[in-house]
XYZ file of C-alpha atoms in Angstrom:
546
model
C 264.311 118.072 51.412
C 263.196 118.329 54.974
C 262.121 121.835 55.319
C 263.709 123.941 57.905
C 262.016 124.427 61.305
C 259.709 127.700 62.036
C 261.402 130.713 63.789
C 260.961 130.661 67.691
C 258.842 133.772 69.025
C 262.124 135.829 69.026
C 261.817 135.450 65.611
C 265.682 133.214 65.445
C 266.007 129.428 64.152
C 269.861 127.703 64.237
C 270.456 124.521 61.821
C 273.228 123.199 60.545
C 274.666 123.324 57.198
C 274.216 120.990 53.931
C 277.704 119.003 55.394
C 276.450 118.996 59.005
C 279.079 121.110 60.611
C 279.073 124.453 61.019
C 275.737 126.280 62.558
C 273.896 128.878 60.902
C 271.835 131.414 62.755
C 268.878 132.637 60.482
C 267.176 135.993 61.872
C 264.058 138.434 61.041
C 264.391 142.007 62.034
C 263.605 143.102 65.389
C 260.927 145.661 64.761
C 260.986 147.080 67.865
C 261.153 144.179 69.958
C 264.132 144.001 72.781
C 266.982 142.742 71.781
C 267.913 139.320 74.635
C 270.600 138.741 76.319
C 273.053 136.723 75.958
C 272.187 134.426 78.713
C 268.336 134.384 76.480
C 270.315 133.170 73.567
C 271.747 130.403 74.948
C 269.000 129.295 76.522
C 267.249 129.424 73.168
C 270.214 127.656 71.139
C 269.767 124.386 74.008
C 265.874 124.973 73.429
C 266.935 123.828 69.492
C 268.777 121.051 70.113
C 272.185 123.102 69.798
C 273.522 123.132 73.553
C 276.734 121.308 73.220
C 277.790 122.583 69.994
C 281.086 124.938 69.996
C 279.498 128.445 69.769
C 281.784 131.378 71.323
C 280.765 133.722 72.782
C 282.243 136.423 70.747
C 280.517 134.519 67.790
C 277.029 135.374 69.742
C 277.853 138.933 70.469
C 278.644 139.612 66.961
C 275.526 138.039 66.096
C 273.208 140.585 68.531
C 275.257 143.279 67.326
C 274.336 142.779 63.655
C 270.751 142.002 64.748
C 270.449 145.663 66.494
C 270.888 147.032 63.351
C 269.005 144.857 60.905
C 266.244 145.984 58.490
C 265.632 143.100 56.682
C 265.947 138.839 57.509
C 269.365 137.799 57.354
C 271.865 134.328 58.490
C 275.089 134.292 60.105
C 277.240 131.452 61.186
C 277.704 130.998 64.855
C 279.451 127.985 65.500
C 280.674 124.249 64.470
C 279.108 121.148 65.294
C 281.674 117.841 65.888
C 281.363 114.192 66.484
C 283.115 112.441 69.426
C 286.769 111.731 68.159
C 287.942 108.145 69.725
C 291.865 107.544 69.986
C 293.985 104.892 71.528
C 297.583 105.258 72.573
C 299.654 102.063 73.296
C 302.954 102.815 75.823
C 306.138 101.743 73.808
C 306.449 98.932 76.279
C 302.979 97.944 75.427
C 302.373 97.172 78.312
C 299.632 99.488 78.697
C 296.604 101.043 76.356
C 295.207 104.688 77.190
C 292.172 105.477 75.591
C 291.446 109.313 74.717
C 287.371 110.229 73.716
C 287.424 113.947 72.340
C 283.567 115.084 73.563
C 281.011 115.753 71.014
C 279.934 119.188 70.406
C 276.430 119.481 68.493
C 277.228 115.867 67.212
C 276.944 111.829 67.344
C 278.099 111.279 70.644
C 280.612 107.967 71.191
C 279.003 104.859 71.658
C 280.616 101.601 73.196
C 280.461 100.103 69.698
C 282.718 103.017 68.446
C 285.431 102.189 71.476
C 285.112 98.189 70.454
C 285.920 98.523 67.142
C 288.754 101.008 67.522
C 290.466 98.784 69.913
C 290.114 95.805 67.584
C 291.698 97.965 64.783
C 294.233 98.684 67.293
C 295.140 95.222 68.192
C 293.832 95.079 71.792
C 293.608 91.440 72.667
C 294.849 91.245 76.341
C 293.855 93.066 79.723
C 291.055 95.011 78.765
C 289.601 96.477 81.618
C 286.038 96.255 80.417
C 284.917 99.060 83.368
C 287.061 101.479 82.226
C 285.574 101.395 79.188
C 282.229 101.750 80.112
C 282.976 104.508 82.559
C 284.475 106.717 79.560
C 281.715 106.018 77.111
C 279.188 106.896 79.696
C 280.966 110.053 80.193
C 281.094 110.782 76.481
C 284.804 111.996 76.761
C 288.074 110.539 78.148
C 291.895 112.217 78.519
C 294.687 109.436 78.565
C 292.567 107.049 80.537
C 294.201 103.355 80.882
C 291.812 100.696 79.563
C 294.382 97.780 78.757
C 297.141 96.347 81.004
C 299.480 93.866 80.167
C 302.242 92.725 82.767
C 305.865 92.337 82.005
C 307.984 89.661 82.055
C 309.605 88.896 86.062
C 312.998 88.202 85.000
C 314.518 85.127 87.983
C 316.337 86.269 90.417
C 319.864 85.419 91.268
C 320.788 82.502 93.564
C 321.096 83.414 96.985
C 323.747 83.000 99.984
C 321.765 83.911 103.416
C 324.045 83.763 106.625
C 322.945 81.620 109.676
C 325.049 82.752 112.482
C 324.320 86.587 113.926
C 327.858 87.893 114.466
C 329.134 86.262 111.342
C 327.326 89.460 108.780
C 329.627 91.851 110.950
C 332.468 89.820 112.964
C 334.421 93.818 113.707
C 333.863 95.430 116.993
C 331.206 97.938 117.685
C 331.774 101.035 115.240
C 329.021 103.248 114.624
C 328.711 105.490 112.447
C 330.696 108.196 113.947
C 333.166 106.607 114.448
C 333.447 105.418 118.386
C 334.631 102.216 118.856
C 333.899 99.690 121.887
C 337.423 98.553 122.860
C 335.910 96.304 125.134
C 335.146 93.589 122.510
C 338.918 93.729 121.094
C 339.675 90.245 122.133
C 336.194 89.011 121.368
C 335.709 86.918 118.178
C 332.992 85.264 116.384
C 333.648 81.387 116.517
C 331.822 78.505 115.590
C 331.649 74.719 116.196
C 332.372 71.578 113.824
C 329.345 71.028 112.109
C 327.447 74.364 113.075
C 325.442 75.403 110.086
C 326.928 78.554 108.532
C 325.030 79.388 105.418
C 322.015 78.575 103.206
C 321.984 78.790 99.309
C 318.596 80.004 98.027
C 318.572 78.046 94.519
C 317.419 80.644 91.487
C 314.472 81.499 90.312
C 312.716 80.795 87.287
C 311.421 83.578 85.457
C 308.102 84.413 84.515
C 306.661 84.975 81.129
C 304.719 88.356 80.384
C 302.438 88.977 78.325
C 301.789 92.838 76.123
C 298.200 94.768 75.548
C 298.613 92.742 72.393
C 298.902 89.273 73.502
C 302.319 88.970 72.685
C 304.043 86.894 75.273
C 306.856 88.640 76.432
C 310.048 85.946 77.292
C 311.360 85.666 80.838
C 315.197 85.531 81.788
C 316.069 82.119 84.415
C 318.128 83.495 87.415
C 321.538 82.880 87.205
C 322.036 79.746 89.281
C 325.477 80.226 90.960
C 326.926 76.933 93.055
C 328.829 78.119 96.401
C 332.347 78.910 95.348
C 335.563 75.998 95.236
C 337.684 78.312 96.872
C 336.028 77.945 100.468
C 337.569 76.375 103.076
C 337.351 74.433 106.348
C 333.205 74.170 105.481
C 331.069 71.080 103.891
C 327.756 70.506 103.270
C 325.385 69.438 105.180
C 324.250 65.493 104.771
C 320.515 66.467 105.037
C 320.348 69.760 102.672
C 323.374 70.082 100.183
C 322.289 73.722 100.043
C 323.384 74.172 103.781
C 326.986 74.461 104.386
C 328.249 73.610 107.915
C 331.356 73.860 109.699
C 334.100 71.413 108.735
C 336.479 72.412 112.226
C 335.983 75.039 115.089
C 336.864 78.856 114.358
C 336.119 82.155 113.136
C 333.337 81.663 110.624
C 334.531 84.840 107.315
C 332.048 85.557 104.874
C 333.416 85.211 101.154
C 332.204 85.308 97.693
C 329.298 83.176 97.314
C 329.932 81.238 100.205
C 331.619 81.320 103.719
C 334.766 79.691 105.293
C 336.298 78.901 108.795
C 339.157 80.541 110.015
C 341.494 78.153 112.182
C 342.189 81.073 115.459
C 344.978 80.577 117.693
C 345.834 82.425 120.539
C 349.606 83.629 122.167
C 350.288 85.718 124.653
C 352.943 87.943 122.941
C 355.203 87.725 119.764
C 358.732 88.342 120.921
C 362.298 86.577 120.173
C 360.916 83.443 122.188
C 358.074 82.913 119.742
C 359.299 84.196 116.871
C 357.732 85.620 113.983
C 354.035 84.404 113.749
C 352.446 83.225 110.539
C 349.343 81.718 110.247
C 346.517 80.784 107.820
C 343.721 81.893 109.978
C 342.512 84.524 113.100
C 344.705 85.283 115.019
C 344.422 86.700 119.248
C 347.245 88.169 120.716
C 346.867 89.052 124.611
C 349.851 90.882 124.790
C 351.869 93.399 122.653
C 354.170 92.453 119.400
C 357.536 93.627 120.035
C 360.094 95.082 117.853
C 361.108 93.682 114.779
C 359.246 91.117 114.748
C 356.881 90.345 111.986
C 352.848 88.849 112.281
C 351.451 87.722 108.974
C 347.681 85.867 108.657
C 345.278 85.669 106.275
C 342.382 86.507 108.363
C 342.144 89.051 111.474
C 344.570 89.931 113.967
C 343.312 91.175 117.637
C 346.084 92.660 119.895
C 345.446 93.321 123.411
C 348.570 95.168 124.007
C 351.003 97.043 121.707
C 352.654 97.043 118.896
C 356.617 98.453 118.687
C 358.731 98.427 115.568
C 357.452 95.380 113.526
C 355.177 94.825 111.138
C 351.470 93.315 111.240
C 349.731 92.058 107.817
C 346.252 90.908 108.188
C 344.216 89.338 104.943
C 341.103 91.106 107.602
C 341.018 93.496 110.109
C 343.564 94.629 112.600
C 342.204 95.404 115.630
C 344.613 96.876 118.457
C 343.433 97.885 122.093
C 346.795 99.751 122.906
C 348.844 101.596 120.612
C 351.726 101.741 117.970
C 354.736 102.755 118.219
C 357.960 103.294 115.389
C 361.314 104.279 116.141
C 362.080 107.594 114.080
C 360.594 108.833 111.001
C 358.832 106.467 108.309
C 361.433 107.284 105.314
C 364.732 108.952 105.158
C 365.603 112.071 103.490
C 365.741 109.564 100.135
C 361.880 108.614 100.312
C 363.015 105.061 101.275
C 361.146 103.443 104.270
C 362.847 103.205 107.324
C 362.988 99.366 108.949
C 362.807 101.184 112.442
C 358.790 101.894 111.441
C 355.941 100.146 112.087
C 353.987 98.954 109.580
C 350.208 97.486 109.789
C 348.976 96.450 106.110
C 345.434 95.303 106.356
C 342.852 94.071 103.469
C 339.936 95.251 106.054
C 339.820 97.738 108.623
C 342.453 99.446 111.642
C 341.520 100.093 114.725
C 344.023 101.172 117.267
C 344.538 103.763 120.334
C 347.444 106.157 118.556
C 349.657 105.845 116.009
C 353.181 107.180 116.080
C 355.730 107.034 113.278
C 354.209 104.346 111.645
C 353.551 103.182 107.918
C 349.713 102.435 107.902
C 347.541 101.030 105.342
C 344.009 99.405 105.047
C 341.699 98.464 102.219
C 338.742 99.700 104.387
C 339.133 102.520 107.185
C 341.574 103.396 109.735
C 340.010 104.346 113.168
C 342.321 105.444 115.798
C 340.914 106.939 119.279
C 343.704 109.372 120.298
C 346.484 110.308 118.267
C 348.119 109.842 114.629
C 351.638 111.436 114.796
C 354.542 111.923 112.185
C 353.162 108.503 110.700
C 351.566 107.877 106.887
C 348.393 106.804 107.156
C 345.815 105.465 103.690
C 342.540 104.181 103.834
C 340.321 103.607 100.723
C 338.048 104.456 103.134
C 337.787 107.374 105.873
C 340.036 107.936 108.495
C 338.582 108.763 111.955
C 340.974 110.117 114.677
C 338.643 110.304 117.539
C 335.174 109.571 117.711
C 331.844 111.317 118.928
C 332.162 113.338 121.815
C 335.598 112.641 121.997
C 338.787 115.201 123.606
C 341.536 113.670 122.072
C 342.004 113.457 118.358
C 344.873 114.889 116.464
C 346.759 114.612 113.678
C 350.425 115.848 113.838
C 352.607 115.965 110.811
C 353.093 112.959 108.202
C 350.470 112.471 105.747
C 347.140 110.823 106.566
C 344.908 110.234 103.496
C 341.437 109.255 103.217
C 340.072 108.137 99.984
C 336.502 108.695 101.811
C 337.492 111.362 103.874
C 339.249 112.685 106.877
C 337.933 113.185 110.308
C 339.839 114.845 113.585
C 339.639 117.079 116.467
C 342.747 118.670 115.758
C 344.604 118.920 112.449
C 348.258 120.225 112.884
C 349.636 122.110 115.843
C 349.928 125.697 117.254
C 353.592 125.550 116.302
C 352.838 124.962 112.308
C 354.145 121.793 112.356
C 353.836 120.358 108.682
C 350.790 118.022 107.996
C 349.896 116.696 104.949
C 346.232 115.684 104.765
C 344.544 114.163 101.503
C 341.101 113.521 100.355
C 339.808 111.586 97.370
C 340.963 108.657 95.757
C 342.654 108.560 91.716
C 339.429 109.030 89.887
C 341.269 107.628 86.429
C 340.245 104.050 87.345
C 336.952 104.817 87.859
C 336.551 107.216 84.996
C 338.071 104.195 82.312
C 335.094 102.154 84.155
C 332.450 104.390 83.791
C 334.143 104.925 79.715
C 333.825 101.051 79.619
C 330.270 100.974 80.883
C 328.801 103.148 79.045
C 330.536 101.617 75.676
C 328.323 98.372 76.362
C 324.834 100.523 76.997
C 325.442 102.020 74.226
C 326.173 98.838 71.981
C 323.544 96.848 73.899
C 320.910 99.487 72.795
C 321.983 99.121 68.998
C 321.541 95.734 69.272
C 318.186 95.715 70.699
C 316.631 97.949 68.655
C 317.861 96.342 65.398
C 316.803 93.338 67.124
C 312.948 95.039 67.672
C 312.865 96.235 63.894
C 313.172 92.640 62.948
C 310.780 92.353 65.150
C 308.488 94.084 64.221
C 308.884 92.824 60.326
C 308.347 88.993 61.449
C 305.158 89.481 63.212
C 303.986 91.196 59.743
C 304.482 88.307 57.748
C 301.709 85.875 56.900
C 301.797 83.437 57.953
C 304.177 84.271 61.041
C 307.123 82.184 61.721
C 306.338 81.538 65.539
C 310.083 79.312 65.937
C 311.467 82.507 64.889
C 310.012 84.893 66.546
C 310.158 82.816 69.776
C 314.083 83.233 69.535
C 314.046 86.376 68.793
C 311.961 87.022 71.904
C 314.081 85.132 73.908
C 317.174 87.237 72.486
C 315.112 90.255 73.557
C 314.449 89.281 76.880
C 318.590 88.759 77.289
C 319.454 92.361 75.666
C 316.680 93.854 77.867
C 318.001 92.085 81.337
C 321.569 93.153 80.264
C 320.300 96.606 79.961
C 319.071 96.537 83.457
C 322.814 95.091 84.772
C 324.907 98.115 82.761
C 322.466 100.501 83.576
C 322.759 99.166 87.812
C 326.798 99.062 87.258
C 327.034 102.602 85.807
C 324.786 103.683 88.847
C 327.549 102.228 90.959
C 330.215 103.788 89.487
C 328.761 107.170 89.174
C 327.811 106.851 93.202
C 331.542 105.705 93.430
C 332.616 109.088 91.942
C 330.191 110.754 93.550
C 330.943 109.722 97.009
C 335.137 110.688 95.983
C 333.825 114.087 94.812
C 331.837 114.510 98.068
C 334.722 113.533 100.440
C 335.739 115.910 103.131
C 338.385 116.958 105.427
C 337.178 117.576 108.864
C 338.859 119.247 111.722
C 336.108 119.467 115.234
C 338.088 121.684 116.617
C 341.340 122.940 115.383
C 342.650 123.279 111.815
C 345.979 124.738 112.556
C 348.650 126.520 110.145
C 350.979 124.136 108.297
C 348.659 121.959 107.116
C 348.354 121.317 103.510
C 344.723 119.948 102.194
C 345.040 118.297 98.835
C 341.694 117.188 96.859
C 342.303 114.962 93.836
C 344.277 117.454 91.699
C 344.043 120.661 93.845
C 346.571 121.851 96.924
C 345.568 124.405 99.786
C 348.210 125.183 102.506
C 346.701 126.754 105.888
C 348.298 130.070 106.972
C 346.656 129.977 110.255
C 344.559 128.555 112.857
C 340.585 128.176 111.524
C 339.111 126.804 114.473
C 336.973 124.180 113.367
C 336.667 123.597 109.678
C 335.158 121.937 107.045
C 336.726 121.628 103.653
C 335.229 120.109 100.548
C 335.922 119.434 96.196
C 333.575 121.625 94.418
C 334.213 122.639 90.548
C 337.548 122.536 90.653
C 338.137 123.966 94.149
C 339.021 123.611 97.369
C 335.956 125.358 99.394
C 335.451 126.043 102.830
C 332.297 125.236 104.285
C-alpha cells in the first residue's frame, strides 16, 4: 500500500478514498499559524493534482471553519472525483448521431478510444464525421454535438406539365390585386396557331435511396408518372418530342388538368333575333351587346364589348363584359321563383362587368364589377369587388351579393335604408366532412406504419436477417411515409381553406348605410345606421367590427 503523500507546509494533504471517488482533506492543527484563504486553498488543492475535481465551495468553507478551531489532526471530505461519462443519442429518424462527453472532474479524462468503442456499441456505421469527433475529445466534454449524418431518402417527384406560351398561365384581363381591372383588353384574347407548341411534360423522377447513421438503406418512392390527360382537345403531339404537345387548329389555347386544349373562337357582332341564340364549343367575342331574351351558351370564355339586356350568358370560363347588364324588374317574384325578365350570367370562372342591375349572377371564381350592383343576386366562391382602387363609384343597392371570400364596396346600402343583404363565408360542412375524412387516413396511416416499424425492428434482430424481407418491408415503409407527407399537405389545404372562410370580410370604403344586413356563416347583424366606412369580420362566434 502506497503510502500517502507528506503534508504541504500548511500542514494539509487531499487524496482520494479506497474506491477513488470522493476526496478527503487530512489536516494538523494550526498552532498559531494564519488560517488561508480560500483563494490559498484552491491554489493548493491544483498544487495536488486535485484542480478539476467537484469541490464546493461551501464544502471548503466548512473545512477552514473546523480547522480554526482544531486542537488535534483531523480529515474531512471535501469533494468527489468523476470520470468523463460518454453518451450517444441517435434522432428517431436516424438520420443523425449526437454525441454528449460529461467532463471529468478529478478523473480519467475521455480518450478517442472511449468515443470509438461507444459508437461501435451503438451501431454507428455510416457518416461519421471523424472531425467532430476529434474536436470533442480534445475538448474533454461535448453537449448534443452531431458526429454522424445519414441522408434520407429523396422521394421522385411528380411528372410535370410546364406551359410554353406567356398569356396562356393567365388568358383574363389585367386584375390586380385590388381589384381594378383594364377594360381595355376586353376584346383581347390569347390565340395560337396550328402546330404552335403549347406545353411540355417533364417525365417523373426516380427516387433516390437513403441511407441511416446505421447503414440501413432507407427505400425511395418513383414519382408518379402521369401521361397528359385523354380528355384534351384540338392539341397533338409533337412528331419530334412526344412530350411536347402542339396545336392541332388555331384558337384560344385553356389550360386543363394535366394538359392543355384549343378553344375554336368565333367572333359576331351582336346576338339578336337575326342571329339567334349562340352556342358554341369554344371562345367566344362579341363586339356588340346581347339583347333580350336571347340566350349565349359556350364552353370556354365569352368577351362582350357592349351590353347585355334580359338574356342569359353561360360561360364553361370567364365572362368578361366592357358595358353593363341590365334585367327587367326584380330577380324573383313574391313566390321566390326567378323571374324570365332577369338577366342571368352563370360562369365556371370569373365576371367582370361595368354594373349590374336586376340580374341573377353567379361565378365559380369572383365577380368584379366597376360601378354598380343594384337590386340583383350576386355569388362568387370567391370575393366580390364593386369598384376597385382609388375608385368613386362602387355601390351595392339592395338584393343580396355574397362572397364566399369576401365582400368589397365603396358604398353598401343607401341613405334611404334601402334593404341589402350582404353575405360572407361559404357552408363550412363540406369542408369540415373533408378535414373529418383527412384526418381518419393520418390517423390510420400512422397505425400502420408504426406496426409496420415494430416488425421492423424484430427482423433486423434475427440472425441471420432475412434481407428479401426486410427489403419489402422497407419499400412498404417508404409508401406509408410518402403518404404521410400527401395527408399531412391535404389537411394543410383544407385547414387554409377554412381558414381563409373564417377570415373573410365585408368591406364598405366609404359608406355602410342602415338596412343592410351582414350575415357570417351562421350569425346575422342588421345596420341601424350609417358607419361610415367599415370593416366587419367572423371571430368566435361573432360578428365584430374592426
Amino acid at each position: 500500500m502506497n503510502a500517502p503523500p507528506p503534508k504541504s507546509e500548511l500542514g494539509i494533504t487531499f487524496s482520494a478514498n479506497k474506491d477513488g471517488s470522493r476526496i478527503i482533506a487530512s489536516l494538523d492543527p494550526l498552532n498559531g499559524k494564519k488560517l488561508p484563504t480560500l483563494k490559498t486553498l484552491k491554489d493548493e488543492i491544483a498544487l495536488q493534482g486535485f484542480g478539476d475535481a467537484e469541490i464546493p465551495d461551501s464544502g471548503l468553507a466548512e473545512l477552514l471553519k473546523q480547522w480554526e478551531k482544531a486542537t488535534q489532526s483531523f480529515a474531512l471530505e471535501v469533494g468527489s472525483i468523476a470520470d468523463a461519462v460518454v453518451s450517444i443519442d441517435i434522432s428517431k429518424n436516424k438520420l443523425e448521431a449526437y454525441l454528449t462527453i460529461e467532463k471529468a472532474k478529478g478523473g480519467q479524462r475521455v480518450t478517442l478510444e472511449d468515443v470509438l468503442d461507444k459508437m461501435k456499441r451503438e451501431g454507428l456505421k455510416y457518416g461519421v464525421i471523424a472531425e467532430a469527433v476529434k474536436k470533442a475529445v480534445a475538448a474533454g466534454e461535448a453537449n448534443h454535438e452531431v458526429i454522424a449524418k445519414g441522408h434520407g431518402p429523396v422521394h421522385g417527384e411528380r411528372a410535370k406539365f410546364i406551359v410554353l406560351i406567356k398569356e396562356a398561365a393567365d388568358r383574363r384581363p389585367n386584375v390586380k390585386e385590388d381589384g381594378s381591372v383594364n377594360y381595355r383588353d376586353i376584346l383581347n384574347i390569347s390565340t395560337v396557331k396550328e402546330g404552335e407548341p403549347l406545353m411540355r411534360r417533364m417525365p417523373a423522377t426516380r427516387g433516390v435511396k437513403g441511407k441511416d447513421v446505421k447503414g440501413r438503406e432507407l427505400v425511395a418512392k418513383d414519382g408518379k408518372d402521369v401521361p397528359y390527360s385523354s380528355r384534351l382537345k384540338n392539341v397533338k403531339f409533337s412528331e419530334d418530342d412526344k412530350n411536347i404537345l402542339v396545336a392541332a387548329m388555331a384558337g384560344q389555347p385553356v389550360i386543363e388538368t394535366d394538359g392543355m386544349s384549343v378553344d375554336p373562337t368565333l367572333s359576331v357582332d351582336k346576338v339578336d333575333i337575326s342571329t339567334g341564340n349562340l352556342e358554341f364549343d369554344g371562345t367566344v367575342i362579341i363586339r356588340g351587346d346581347v339583347l333580350t331574351g336571347m340566350q349565349v351558351k359556350v364552353t370556354g370564355e365569352v368577351h362582350i364589348g357592349g351590353m347585355v339586356e334580359a338574356s342569359r350568358v353561360e360561360a364553361g370560363g370567364d365572362i368578361i363584359i366592357a358595358g353593363g347588364v341590365i334585367g327587367r324588374g326584380e330577380v324573383r317574384d313574391d313566390e321566390g321563383k326567378q323571374n324570365e325578365s332577369a338577366a342571368v350570367l352563370m360562369s365556371n370562372g370569373q365576371i367582370q362587368a361595368r354594373f349590374v342591375e336586376n340580374a341573377l349572377v353567379k361565378s365559380a371564381k369572383d365577380v368584379i364589377i366597376k360601378d354598380l350592383v343594384s337590386h340583383s343576386e350576386v355569388l362568387a366562391e370567391g370575393r366580390v369587388i364593386i369598384g376597385g382602387k382609388g375608385a368613386t363609384k362602387g355601390q351595392i343597392i339592395g338584393g343580396i351579393v355574397e362572397g364566399y371570400g369576401g365582400v368589397e364596396a365603396i358604398n353598401m346600402g343607401t341613405a334611404g335604408g334601402v334593404s341589402t343583404k350582404i353575405r360572407i363565408g361559404a357552408p363550412l360542412a363540406p369542408l369540415k366532412e373533408k378535414q373529418k375524412s383527412v384526418e381518419e387516413k393520418i390517423h390510420l396511416n400512422t397505425i400502420k406504419l408504426k406496426q409496420l416499424q415494430a416488425a421492423l425492428v424484430q427482423l433486423m434482430q434475427k440472425q441471420p436477417p432475412d434481407e428479401v424481407t426486410i427489403k419489402k418491408a422497407q419499400a412498404t415503409e417508404a409508401i406509408l411515409e410518402a403518404d404521410a407527407l400527401d395527408f399531412a399537405t391535404q389537411l394543410n389545404d383544407v385547414n387554409m381553406a377554412i381558414k381563409r372562410l373564417t377570415m373573410a370580410k365585408a368591406i364598405a370604403k366609404q359608406h355602410l348605410y342602415g338596412g343592410v344586413e351582414l350575415t357570417f356563416l351562421d350569425k346575422s347583424r342588421l345596420i341601424k345606421d350609417d358607419q361610415g366606412p367599415s370593416q366587419f369580420q367572423y371571430e368566435n362566434g361573432m360578428i365584430i367590427k374592426k
